[in-house]
Amino acid sequence: MMFERLIPHCPVLAVMTLFLGAFLTAIFGRSKAARRILLMLASLLSSFFMALLVKPVFFDGQIISYWMGNWAPRAGYAIGIGFEVDGLSLFFALLVSLTVLLSNLYSLRYIERDDCGDYYCTLALMLGGSVLSLVQTGDIFTMFVMIEIMTFACVALTAFRKRSEGALEAAFKYLIVGCIGSSLVLTGVILLYAQCHTLNMAQLSALLAGNLTPATVFAFALLLTGFGVKSYAVPFHFVAADAYMAAPSSVSMLFSGMVNKAGVYGVIRLCYIIMQSMRLPALQTLLVTLGTLSMFVGVTMALRQHDFKRLLAFHSISQIGYVLTALGLCTALGIAGGLYHAMNHTLFKGLLFLCAGAVWYAAGTTDLDRMGGLSKRMPQTCAIFLIAAFSISGLPPFNGFVSKWIIYQATFEKAAEGGGFGYIVVTVVALVTSVMTLASFIKVAQSVFFGQERPELAHVREVPLSMRIPMWILAVLCVVTGVAPGLVLTYVVAPATYAVTNVTGYINTMMGAGYAESVMTVPAQSIPVDASFAGYYSPVSWLILFAVLLLAFALVALLGKGSRGAVCQDDTGCDDKYAVFFGGERVTRSTVAGSDLFWGFRYNFRHYFRWMGNVHSGVVNDYAAWAVGAGAVIILYLYALL
């Protein structure tokens, strides 16, 4: 009974617990024991409050609304600030809570060698509170405020190890590009308020249905661009690699596990709920194009990297591409696949960043060319890494395979239903991206864990238990969500998928029963969603896809052999001393893959890699220009086709 009374207040309590923890840590955090207690207590309480919402929202189908100060709508207008938690909000909120809890537990020992641990704890809790509030608020201006808090917390955490090379530069880049995204969101919010005189997203949805004026389209384009910046989708992705690499790995987990999900959540809420525009083919094409570009650019850039964390950063961009592509299909299967992959991305990519942090903690480096043979020194970390690598590569029976398989089928079905040949191309790109992801992590496994052991790493030992516990939890979740996809789809993904298209329910919960029907000039159209799409796969399907992946991988290997006799120039990004399977001395190659599978690929596509290297110039002015220029293109595109 007591917990039932708490349920309507849980969304606010979960957020305020994290912010209060940040405030108390700033006061009492000079004591290591005090800040550790406050950090974990705030994280645990916030997660507990969110867990209380699982039954009413996921199992009972309720939508929880809470009006700050009891300022409920009056005379058909929303004046106060409200929180609204439907299946979509809770889905992302649970990802945020899990990420914050495990990252903070991991950081107890991980940052003990750093100064200013109290600042770290304060900023980490502020970041968690801002993202948790962002995915639960029903007010679009509150969403902007939380984006601002999130951005500046990210900037400070990126610069946390300010003595490390590139940390301050990465933070400055994040600040500039992040502020561009925030400014675009704010301008879009102002334009919507000028037209509708409300900031409540439910009321905005009702008023804007079928009423896309030129000012509304302009606001839509600005908001979409702003959320794209926050999701690190191509071409807004440039600062992500520097920030992920410079920040502590526990922070990189926060960036990958929840910060970019905040951008994805904003895109979903904007396109499906507020604007109700996803049935327009032009918008579907836009999101699918951005997603496909993100997939391909991210994975190809990852193949060039020689730093563990920087490689993971580009893979994070690539995996977000899968999510955006699936969401752009505007089908129940596509939405389910996108949300499933968003969840899986939080699990396996967070785990990979924790593995990279464990390697740094034990070996003092994340440079792939300075490591090797760590599987003997860190057997648990090696096993955990392999689980994460198999998951992100889409190998059965791990979770990445399930969500990717749904996305493959969703894109193929979109083509079969008249979507055009382009969706066949998208399916092929998604498959090729998975193959290249697998190839990339073979490179990492060989370079870090299975290569030639270096004498200077003889002192390396396994990381402390408090760092391994979060890693094992994520590893177990990667396996469980892969071997039991039916349960995940039925009880987690399906409620979130239904919430994406339940526009009428979202509006009426906040504004009162019957409000949507009385105000909307065009009735909301929902996509039928149930758990039946959980039967999409079979063991035969698993074997067929696995055979396709192996065949594609073999072709990549043959491509590498075919070009081995060529001379690789430095400006192609494939200098011989950085060959993938470099084992130690210049003349030594690992016996695992002496033909160097990826050298030939990089050489054959050297012009592409040279161009991409020039695009990723490292100059903040260029990155800002890309963000602004892409925003201008999106504005013109939407004006022309909406």
XYZ file of C-alpha atoms in Angstrom, residues 563-569 599 603:
9
model
C 46.062 -6.211 -52.163
C 48.863 -7.338 -49.856
C 51.574 -6.672 -52.384
C 50.796 -2.996 -52.708
C 52.733 -0.317 -50.887
C 50.710 1.557 -48.261
C 51.462 5.239 -47.975
C 45.084 -3.704 -44.716
C 44.237 0.387 -49.229
